[in-house]
XYZ file of C-alpha atoms in Angstrom:
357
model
C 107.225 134.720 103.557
C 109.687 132.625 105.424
C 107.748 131.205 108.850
C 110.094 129.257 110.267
C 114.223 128.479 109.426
C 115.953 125.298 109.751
C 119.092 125.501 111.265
C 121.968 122.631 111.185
C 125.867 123.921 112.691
C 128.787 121.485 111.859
C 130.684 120.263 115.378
C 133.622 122.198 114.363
C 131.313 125.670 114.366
C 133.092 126.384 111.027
C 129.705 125.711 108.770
C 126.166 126.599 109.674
C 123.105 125.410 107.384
C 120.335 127.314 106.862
C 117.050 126.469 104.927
C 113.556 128.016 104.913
C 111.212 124.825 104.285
C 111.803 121.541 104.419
C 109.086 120.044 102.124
C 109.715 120.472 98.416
C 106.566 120.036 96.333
C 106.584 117.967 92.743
C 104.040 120.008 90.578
C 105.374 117.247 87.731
C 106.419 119.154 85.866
C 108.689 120.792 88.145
C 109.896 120.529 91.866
C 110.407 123.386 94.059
C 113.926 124.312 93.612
C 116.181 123.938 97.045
C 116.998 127.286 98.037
C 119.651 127.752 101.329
C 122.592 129.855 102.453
C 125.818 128.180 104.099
C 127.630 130.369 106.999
C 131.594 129.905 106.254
C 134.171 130.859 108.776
C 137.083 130.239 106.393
C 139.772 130.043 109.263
C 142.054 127.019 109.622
C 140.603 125.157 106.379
C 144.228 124.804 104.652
C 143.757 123.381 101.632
C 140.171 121.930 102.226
C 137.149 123.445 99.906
C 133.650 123.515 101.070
C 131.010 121.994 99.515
C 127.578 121.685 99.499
C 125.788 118.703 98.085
C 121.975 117.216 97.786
C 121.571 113.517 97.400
C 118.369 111.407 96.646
C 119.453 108.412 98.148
C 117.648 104.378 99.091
C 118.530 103.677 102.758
C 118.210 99.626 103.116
C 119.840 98.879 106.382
C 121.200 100.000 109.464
C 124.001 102.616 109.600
C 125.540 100.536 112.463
C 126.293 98.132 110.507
C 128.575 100.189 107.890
C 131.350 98.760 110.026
C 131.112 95.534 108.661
C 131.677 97.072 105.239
C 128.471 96.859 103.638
C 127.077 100.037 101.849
C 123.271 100.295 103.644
C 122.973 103.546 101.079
C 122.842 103.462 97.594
C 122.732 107.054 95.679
C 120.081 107.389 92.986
C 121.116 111.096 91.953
C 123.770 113.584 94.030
C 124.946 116.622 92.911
C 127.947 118.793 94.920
C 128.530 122.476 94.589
C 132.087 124.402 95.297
C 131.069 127.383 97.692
C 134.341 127.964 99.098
C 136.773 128.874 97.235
C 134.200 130.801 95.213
C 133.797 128.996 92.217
C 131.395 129.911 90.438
C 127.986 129.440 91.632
C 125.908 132.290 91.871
C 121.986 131.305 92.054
C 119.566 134.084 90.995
C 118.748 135.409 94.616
C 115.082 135.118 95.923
C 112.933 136.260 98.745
C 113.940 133.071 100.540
C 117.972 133.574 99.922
C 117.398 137.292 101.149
C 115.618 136.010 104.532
C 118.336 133.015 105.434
C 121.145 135.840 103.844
C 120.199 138.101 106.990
C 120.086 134.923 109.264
C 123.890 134.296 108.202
C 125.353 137.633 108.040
C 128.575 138.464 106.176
C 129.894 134.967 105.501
C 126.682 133.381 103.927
C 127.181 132.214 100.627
C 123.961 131.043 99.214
C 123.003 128.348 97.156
C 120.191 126.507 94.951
C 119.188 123.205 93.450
C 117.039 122.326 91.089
C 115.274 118.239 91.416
C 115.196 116.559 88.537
C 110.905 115.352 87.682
C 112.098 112.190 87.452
C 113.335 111.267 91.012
C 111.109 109.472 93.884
C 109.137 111.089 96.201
C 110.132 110.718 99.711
C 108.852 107.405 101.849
C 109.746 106.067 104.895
C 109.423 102.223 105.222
C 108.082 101.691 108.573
C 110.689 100.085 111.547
C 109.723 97.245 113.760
C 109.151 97.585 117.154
C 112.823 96.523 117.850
C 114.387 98.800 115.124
C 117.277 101.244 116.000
C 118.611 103.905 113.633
C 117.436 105.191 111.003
C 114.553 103.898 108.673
C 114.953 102.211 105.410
C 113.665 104.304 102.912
C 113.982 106.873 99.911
C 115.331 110.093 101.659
C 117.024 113.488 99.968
C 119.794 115.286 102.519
C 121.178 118.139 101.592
C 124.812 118.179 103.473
C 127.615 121.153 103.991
C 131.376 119.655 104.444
C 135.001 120.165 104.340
C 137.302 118.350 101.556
C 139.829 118.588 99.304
C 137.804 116.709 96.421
C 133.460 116.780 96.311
C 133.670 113.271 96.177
C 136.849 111.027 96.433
C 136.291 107.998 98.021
C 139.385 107.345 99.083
C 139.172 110.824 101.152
C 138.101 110.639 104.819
C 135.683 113.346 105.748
C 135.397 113.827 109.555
C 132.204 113.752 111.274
C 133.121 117.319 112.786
C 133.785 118.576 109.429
C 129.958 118.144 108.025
C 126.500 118.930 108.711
C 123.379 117.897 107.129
C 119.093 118.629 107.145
C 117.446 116.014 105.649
C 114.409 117.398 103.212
C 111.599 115.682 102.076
C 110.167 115.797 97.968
C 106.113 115.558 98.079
C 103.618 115.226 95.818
C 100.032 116.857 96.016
C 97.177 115.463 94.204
C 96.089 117.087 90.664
C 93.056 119.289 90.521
C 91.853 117.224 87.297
C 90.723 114.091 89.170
C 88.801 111.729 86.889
C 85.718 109.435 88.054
C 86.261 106.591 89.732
C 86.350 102.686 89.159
C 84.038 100.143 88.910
C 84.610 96.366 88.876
C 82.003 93.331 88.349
C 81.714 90.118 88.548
C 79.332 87.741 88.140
C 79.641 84.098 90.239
C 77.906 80.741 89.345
C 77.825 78.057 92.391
C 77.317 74.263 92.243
C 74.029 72.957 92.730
C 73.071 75.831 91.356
C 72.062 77.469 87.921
C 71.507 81.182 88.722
C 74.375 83.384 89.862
C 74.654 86.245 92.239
C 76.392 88.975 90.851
C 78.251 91.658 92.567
C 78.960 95.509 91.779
C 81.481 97.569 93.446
C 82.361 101.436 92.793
C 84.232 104.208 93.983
C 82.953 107.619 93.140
C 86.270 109.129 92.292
C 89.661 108.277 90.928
C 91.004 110.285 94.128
C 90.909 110.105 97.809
C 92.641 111.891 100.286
C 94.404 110.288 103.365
C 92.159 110.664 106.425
C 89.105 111.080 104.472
C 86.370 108.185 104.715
C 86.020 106.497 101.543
C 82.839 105.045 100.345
C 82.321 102.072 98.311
C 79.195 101.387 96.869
C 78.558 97.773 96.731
C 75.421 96.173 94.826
C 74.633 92.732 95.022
C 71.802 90.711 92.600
C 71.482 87.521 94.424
C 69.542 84.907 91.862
C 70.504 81.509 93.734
C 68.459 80.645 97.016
C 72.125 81.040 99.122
C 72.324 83.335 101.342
C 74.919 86.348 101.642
C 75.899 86.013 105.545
C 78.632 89.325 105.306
C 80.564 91.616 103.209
C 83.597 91.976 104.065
C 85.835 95.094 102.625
C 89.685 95.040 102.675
C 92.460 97.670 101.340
C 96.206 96.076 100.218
C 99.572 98.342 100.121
C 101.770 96.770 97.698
C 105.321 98.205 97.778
C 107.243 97.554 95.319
C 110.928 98.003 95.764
C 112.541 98.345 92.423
C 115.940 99.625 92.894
C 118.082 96.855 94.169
C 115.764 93.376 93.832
C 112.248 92.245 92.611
C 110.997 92.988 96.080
C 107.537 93.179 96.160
C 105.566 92.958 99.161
C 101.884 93.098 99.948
C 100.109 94.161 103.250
C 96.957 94.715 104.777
C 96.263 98.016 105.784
C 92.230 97.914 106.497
C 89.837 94.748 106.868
C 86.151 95.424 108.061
C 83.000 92.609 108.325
C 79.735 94.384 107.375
C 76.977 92.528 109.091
C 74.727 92.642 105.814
C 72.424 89.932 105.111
C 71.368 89.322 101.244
C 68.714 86.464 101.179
C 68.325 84.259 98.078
C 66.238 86.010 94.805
C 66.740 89.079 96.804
C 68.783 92.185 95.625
C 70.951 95.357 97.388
C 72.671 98.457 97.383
C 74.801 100.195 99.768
C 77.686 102.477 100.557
C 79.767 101.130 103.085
C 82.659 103.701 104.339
C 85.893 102.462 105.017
C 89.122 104.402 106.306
C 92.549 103.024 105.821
C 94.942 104.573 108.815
C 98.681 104.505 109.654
C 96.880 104.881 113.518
C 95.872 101.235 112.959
C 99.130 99.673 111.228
C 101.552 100.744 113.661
C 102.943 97.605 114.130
C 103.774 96.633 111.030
C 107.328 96.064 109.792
C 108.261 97.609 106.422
C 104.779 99.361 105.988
C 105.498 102.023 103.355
C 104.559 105.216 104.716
C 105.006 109.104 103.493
C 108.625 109.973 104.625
C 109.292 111.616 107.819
C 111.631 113.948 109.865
C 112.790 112.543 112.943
C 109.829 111.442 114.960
C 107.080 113.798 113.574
C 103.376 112.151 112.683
C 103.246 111.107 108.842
C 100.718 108.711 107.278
C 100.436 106.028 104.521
C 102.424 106.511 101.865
C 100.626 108.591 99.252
C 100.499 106.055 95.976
C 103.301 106.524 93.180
C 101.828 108.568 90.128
C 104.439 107.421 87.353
C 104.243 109.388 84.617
C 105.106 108.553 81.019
C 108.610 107.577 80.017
C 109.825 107.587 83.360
C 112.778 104.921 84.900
C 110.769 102.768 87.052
C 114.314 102.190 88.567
C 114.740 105.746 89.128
C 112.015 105.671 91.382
C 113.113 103.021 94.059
C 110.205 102.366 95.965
C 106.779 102.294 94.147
C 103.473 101.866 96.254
C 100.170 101.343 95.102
C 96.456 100.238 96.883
C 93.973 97.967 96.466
C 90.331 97.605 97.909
C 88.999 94.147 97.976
C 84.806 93.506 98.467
C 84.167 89.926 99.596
C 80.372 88.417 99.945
C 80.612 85.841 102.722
C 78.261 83.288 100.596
C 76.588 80.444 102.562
C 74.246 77.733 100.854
C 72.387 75.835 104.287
C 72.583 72.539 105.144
C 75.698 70.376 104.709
C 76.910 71.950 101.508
C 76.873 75.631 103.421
C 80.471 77.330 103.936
C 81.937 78.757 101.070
C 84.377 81.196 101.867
C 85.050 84.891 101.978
C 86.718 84.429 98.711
C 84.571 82.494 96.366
C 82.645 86.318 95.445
C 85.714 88.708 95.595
C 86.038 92.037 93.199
C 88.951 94.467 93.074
C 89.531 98.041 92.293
C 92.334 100.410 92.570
C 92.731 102.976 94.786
C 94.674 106.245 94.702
C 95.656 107.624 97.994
C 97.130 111.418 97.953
C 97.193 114.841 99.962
C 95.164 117.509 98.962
C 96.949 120.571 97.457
C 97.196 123.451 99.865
C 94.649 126.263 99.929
C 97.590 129.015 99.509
């Protein structure tokens, strides 16, 4: 069942693009193939072809600045079909093709591609207040146009001549989630010959964006300092692979529990935190899920590379950390160690939850 069909009509009216979704789900070992139909008025095309391409491709700068000759776009896989002249393509033809078929009438001519597993899922990296154009990022664009070659660069393609829907490749997480993490550590202090030792946990491998996530911090406190606060932070770290070793960190959640631990004195608790793209919005180069136009997204869900994969392949790789940090002070003149004298870390996976249909 088609709800809904994305529509894109080249300035010159000659090509009109029609798709029925445009999120394409990674199941890992597949990816929803891209199933469309292209309108042709052949009329006045001379000796131009038309073809239809996808392209998984890393946006790192502004298009206005093409001018200056600098490539802002570098292709990590494209593939071009020949619909006009017929030659050759004839996709096995689904409900979906049927749908957008009876959308295009007569001169549809419809078309499919398949993803490769091995290409990145779709993120948006996120502008600065003062950004134009559009955002640096991985993106896939599936684009109609009129040529003599599918890809000569020495042949100019007029604006007129094309038109494009940009398409975003998601990933849901698994049903098979495992349990979660647990990290330890266990702090000696000068002055001082009993520790304090700290436990945190997360109850699954797992968590979904928007959910509360609850860390379960226990703290054995053997000296006679005193545990002022806890204080609980979560780190993206983006790592851009394709083009440089540029790898970023930045914090996306920081909270102060007021929780006070006395000396010889022991405690457990779960303390929820939620990380939110609500409360990052100002924050250059944030990665974030990719987006269409101006609709609401969210964090970026974290990279699941699977075995024998090109890291370089995937362009932009993003991962999470949560970071639990006993605010530790000993009294007297030698009080004030720091939030980061008692610090553990763990993991964290951030994903969307699979669909119910």
């Amino acid at each position: 069942m088609v709800d809904k069909v994305f529509k894109k009509t080249s300035g010159n009216g000659q090509l009109t693009l029609y798709l029925g979704k445009r999120d394409y789900v990674d199941h890992v070992d597949s990816v929803d193939p891209v199933e469309g139909v292209l309108k042709i008025d052949p009329a006045d095309l001379g000796d131009r072809k038309v073809w239809i391409q996808l392209a998984c491709a890393f946006r790192y700068g502004r298009e206005d600045l093409d001018v200056i000759g600098l490539s802002f776009r570098k292709d990590i896989w494209i593939q071009h079909i020949q619909l006009y002249p017929d030659a050759g393509h004839k996709p096995t033809l689904t409900e979906m093709h049927d749908t957008l078929l009876k959308k295009a009438g007569e001169q549809g001519h419809p078309f499919t591609f398949n993803i490769p597993t091995n290409l990145p899922c779709s993120v948006t990296l996120q502008p600065g207040p003062d950004d134009t154009g559009k955002a640096c990022g991985v993106d896939f664009e599936v684009k109609a146009y009129l040529a003599q070659s599918a890809d000569d660069p020495d042949e100019k393609i007029d604006k007129k001549d094309t038109c494009r829907l940009v398409i975003r490749k998601i990933q849901f997480a698994p049903d098979n989630t495992g349990s979660g993490q647990k990290a330890e550590l266990c702090k000696s202090f000068m002055m001082s010959d009993k520790p304090v030792f700290l436990e945190a946990s997360l109850d699954k491998e797992i968590y979904y964006h928007g959910d509360p996530i609850p860390v379960t911090v226990k703290i054995k406190n053997e000296t006679n300092k005193v545990v002022k606060k806890i204080k609980v932070t979560v780190d993206q770290t983006t790592d851009v692979v394709l083009y440089s070793a540029d790898k970023y960190t930045k914090n996306v959640l920081c909270e102060e529990f007021g929780e006070t631990v006395e000396g010889n004195a022991n405690f457990e608790k779960t303390l929820p935190i939620t990380p939110l793209l609500s409360n990052n919005k100002e924050k250059r180069g944030l990665s974030l899920d990719g987006r269409l136009k101006d609709e609401d997204t969210n964090l970026a869900s974290t990279t699941i590379i699977r075995g024998g994969m090109d890291k370089e392949m995937l362009g932009i790789l993003v991962s999470y950390k949560i970071k639990v940090n006993l605010m530790v002070s000993g009294g007297g003149l030698l009080g004030g160690l720091t939030a980061s004298d008692v610090t553990v870390e763990l993991p964290l996976t951030l994903m969307h939850p699979k669909p119910k249909d």
